[in-house]
PDB file of C-alpha atoms in Angstrom:
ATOM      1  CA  UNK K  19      33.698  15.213   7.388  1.00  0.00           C
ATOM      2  CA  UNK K  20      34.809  15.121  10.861  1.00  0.00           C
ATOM      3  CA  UNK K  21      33.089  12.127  11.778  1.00  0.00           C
ATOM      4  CA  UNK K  22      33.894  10.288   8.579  1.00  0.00           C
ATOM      5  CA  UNK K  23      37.762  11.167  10.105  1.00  0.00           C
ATOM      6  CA  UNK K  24      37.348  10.422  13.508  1.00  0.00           C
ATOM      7  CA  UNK K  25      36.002   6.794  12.174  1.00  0.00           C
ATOM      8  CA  UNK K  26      38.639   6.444  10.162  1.00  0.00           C
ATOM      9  CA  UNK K  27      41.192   7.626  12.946  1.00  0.00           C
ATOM     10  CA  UNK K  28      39.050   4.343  15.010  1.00  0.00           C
ATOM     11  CA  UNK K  29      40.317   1.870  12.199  1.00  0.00           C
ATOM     12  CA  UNK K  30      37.182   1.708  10.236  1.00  0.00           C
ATOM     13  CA  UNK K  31      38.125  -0.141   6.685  1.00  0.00           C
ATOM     14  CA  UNK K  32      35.191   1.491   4.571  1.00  0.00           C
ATOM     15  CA  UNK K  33      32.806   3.864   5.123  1.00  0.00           C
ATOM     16  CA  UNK K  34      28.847   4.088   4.086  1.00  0.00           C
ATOM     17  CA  UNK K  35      26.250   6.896   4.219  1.00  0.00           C
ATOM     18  CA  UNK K  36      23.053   4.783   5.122  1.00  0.00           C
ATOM     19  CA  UNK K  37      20.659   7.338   2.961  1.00  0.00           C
ATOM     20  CA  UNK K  38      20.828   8.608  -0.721  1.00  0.00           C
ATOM     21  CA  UNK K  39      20.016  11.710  -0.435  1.00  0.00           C
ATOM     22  CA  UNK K  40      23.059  12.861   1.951  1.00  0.00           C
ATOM     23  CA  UNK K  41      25.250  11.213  -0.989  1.00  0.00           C
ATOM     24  CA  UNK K  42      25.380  15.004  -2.448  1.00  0.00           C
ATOM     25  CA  UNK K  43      28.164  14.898   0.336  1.00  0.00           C
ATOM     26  CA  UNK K  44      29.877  11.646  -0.946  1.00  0.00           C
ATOM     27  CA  UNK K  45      32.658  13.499  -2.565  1.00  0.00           C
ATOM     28  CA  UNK K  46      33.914  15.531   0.484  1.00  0.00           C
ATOM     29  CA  UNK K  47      33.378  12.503   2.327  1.00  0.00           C
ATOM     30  CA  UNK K  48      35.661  10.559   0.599  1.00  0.00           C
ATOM     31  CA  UNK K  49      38.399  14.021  -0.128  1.00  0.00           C
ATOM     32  CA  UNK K  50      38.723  13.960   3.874  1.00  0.00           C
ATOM     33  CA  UNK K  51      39.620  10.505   4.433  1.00  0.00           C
ATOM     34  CA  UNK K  52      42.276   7.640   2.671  1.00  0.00           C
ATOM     35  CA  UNK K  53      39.780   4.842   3.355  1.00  0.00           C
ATOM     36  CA  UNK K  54      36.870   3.979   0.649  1.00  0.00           C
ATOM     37  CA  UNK K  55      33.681   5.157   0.379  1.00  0.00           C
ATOM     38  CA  UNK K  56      31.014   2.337  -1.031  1.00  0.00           C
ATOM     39  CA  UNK K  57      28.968   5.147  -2.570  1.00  0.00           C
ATOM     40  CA  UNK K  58      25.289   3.604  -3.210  1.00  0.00           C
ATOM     41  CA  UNK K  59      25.020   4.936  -6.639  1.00  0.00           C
ATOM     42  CA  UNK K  60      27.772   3.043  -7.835  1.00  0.00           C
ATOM     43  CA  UNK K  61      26.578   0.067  -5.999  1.00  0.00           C
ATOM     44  CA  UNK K  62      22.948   0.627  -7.334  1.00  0.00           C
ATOM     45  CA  UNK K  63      24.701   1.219 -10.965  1.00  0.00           C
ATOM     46  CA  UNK K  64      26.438  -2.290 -10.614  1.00  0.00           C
ATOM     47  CA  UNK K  65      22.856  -3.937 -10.304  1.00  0.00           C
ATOM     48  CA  UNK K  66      21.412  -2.011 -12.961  1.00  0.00           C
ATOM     49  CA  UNK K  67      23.726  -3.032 -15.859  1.00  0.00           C
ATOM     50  CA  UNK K  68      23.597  -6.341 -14.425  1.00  0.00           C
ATOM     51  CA  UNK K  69      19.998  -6.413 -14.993  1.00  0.00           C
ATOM     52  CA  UNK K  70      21.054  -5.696 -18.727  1.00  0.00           C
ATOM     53  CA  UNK K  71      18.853  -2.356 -18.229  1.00  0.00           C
ATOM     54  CA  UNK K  72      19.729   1.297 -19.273  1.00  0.00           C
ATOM     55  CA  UNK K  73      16.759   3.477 -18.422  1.00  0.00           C
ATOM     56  CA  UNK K  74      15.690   3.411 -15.342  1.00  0.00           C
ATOM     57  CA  UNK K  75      13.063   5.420 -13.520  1.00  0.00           C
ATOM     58  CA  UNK K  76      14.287   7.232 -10.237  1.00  0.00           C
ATOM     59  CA  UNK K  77      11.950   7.980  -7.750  1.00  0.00           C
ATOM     60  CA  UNK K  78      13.699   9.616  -4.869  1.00  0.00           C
ATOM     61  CA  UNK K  79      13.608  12.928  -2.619  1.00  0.00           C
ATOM     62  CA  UNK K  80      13.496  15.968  -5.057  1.00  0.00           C
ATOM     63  CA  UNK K  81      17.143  16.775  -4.155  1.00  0.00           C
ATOM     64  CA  UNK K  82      18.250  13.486  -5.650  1.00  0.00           C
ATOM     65  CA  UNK K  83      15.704  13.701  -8.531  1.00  0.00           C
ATOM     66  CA  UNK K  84      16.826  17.336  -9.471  1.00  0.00           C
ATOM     67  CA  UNK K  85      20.242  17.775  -8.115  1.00  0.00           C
ATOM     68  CA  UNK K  86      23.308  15.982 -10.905  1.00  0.00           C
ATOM     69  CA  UNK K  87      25.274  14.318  -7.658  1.00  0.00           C
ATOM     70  CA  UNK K  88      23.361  10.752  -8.109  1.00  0.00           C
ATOM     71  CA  UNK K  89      21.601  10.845 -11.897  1.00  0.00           C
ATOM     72  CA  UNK K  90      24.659  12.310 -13.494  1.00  0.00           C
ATOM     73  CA  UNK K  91      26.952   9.645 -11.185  1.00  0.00           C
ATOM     74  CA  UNK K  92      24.932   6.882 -12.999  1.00  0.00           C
ATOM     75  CA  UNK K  93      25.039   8.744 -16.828  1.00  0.00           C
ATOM     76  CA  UNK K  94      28.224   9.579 -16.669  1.00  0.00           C
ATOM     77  CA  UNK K  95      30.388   6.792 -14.663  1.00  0.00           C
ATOM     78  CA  UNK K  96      28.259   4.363 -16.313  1.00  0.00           C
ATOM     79  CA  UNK K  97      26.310   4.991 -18.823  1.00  0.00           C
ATOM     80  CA  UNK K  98      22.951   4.730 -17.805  1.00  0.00           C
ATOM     81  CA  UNK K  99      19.917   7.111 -18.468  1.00  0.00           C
ATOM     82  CA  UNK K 100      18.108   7.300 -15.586  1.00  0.00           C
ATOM     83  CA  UNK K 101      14.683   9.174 -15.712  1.00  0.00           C
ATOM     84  CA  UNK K 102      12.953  11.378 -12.989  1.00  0.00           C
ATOM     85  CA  UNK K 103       9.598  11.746 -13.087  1.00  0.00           C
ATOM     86  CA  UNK K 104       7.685  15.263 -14.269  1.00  0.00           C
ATOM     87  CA  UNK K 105       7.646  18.084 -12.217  1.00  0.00           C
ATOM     88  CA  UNK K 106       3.738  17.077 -10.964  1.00  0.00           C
ATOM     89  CA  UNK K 107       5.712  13.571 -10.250  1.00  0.00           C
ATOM     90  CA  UNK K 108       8.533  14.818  -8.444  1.00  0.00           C
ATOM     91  CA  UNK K 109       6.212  17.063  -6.428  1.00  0.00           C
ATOM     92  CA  UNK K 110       4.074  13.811  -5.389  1.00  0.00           C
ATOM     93  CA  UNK K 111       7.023  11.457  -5.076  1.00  0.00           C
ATOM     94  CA  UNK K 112       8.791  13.898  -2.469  1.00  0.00           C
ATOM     95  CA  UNK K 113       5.859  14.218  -0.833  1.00  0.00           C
ATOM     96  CA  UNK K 114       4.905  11.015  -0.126  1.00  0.00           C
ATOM     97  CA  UNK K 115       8.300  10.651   1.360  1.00  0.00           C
ATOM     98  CA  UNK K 116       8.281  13.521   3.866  1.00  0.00           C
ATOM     99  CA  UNK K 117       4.956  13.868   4.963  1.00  0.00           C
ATOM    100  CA  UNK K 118       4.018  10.200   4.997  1.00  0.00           C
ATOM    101  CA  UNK K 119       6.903   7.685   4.752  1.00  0.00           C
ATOM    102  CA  UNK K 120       8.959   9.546   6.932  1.00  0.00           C
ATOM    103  CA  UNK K 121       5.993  10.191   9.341  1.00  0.00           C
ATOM    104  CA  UNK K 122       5.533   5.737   9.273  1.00  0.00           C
ATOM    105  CA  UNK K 123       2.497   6.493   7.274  1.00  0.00           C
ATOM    106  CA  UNK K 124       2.010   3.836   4.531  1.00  0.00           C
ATOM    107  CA  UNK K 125      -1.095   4.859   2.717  1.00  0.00           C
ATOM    108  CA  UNK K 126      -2.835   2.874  -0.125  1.00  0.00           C
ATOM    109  CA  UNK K 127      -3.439   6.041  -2.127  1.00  0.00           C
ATOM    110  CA  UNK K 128       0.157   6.867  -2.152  1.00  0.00           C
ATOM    111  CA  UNK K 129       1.296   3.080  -2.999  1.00  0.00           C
ATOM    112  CA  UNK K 130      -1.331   3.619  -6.711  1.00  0.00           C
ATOM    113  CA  UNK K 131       0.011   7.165  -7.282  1.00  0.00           C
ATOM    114  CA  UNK K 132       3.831   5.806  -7.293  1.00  0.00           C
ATOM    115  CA  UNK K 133       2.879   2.706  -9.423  1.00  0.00           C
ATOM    116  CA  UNK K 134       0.796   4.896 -11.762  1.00  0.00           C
ATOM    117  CA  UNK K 135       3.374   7.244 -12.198  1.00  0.00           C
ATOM    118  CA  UNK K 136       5.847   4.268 -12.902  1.00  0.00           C
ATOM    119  CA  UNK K 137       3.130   3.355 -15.562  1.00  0.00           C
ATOM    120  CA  UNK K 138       3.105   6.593 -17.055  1.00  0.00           C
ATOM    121  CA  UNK K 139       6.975   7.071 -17.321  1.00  0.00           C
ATOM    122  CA  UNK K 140       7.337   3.121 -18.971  1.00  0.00           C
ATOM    123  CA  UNK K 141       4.422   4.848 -21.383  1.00  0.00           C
ATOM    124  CA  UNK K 142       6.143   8.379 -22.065  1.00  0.00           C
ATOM    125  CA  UNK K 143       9.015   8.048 -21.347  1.00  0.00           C
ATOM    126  CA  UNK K 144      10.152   4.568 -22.158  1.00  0.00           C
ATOM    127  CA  UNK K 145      11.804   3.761 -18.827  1.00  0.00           C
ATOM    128  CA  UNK K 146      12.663  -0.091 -18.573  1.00  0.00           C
ATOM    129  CA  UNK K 147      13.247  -0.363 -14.677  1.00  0.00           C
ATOM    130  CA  UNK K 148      12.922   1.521 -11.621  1.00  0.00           C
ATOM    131  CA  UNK K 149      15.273   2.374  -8.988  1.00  0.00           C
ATOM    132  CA  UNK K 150      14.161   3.152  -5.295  1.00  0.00           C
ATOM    133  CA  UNK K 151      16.668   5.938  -4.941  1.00  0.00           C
ATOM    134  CA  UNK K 152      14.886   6.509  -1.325  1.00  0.00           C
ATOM    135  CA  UNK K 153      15.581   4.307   1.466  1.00  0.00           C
ATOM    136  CA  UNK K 154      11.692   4.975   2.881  1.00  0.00           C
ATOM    137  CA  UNK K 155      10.167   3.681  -0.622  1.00  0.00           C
ATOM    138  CA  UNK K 156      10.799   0.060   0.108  1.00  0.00           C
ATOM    139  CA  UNK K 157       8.259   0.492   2.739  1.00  0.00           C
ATOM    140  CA  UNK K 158       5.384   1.208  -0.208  1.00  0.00           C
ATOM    141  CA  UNK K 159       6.271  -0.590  -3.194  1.00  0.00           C
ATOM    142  CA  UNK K 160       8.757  -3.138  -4.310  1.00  0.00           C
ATOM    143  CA  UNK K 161       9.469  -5.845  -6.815  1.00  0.00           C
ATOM    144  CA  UNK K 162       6.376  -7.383  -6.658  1.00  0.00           C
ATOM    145  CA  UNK K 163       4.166  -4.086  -7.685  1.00  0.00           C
ATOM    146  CA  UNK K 164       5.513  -4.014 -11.011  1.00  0.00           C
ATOM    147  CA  UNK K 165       6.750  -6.280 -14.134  1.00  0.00           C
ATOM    148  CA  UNK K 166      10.296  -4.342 -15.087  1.00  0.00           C
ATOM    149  CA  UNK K 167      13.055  -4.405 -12.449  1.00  0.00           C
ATOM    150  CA  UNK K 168      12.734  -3.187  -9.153  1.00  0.00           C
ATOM    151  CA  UNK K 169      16.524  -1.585  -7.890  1.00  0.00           C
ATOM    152  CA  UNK K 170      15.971  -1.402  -3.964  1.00  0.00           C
ATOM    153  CA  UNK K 171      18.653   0.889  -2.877  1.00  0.00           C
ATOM    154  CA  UNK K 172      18.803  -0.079   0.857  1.00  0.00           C
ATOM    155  CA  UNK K 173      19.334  -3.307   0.300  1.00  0.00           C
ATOM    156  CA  UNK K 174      21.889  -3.223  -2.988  1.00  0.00           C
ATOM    157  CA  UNK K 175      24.050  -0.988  -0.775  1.00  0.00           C
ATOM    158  CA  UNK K 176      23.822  -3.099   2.795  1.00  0.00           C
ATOM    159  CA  UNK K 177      25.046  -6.192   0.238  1.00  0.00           C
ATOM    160  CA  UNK K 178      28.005  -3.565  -1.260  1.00  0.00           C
ATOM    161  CA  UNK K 179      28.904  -3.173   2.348  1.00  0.00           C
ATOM    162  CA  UNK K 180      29.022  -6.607   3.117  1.00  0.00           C
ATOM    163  CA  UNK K 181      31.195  -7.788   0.563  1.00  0.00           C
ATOM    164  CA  UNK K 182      33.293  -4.893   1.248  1.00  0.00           C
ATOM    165  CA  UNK K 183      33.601  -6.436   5.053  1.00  0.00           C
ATOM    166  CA  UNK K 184      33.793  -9.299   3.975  1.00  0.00           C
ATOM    167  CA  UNK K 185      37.110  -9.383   1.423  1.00  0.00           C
TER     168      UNK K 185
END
């Protein structure tokens, strides 16, 4: 909060938290200062029902998977009924993040075991898109890996931020 404020106190305009996970903080962000918050859940929720989809998978750190701050932003702001993967799933997606994405290790195995798990939600659980609720996923699969829409985070909130700036 303090360095949202001291920005703020600077003249910032806006502010952005550059990761999803630390959006369980958005709120108390945004109760310290009078300046917005461009909250990338709201930006990633804009894309999504522009896409015209409703069920997206989201594949994320287990805090954002489990905890309400970012699924229940996207159910209950908007509407949307965004899936996390089972708890085998969310054990191997938060995995892959910490121990290997985080580390800059991009392995091949890890790439198939996110896609099949994609496949396997879109089976059981009928998701129609996916969101990369991570900002290190973009660096193992994207829109190109898969035949539903692809919601890259990183870059749906840089382009938020941007307009922002820019009106």
């Amino acid at each position: 909060m303090e360095a949202a404020r001291g920005l703020e106190a600077a003249g910032a305009h806006g502010l952005v938290i550059c990761t999803n996970t630390m959006h369980k903080l958005a709120d108390d962000v945004q109760a310290a200062v009078s300046i917005p918050l461009i909250h990338i859940a709201d930006a990633t929720a804009h894309a999504v029902v522009e896409a015209g989809v409703k069920r997206p998978a989201l594949l994320a750190t287990r805090f954002t998977m489990e905890q309400d701050f970012y699924k229940g932003r996207l159910a209950d702001k908007y509407g949307l009924q965004p899936v996390v993967p089972n708890q085998a799933g969310r054990d191997m997606v938060h995995r892959v993040i910490y121990d290997e994405l985080c580390q800059g290790v991009v392995e091949d195995r890890s790439k198939a075991a996110y896609i099949a798990e994609v496949g396997r939600m879109r089976r059981d659980e009928k998701v129609d898109s996916v969101i990369m609720g991570c900002t290190e996923i973009t660096m193992l699969i994207g829109q190109g890996d898969f035949d539903i829409p692809v919601f890259d985070t990183t870059r749906i909130h840089a382009e938020a931020a941007i307009e922002f700036a820019l009106s």
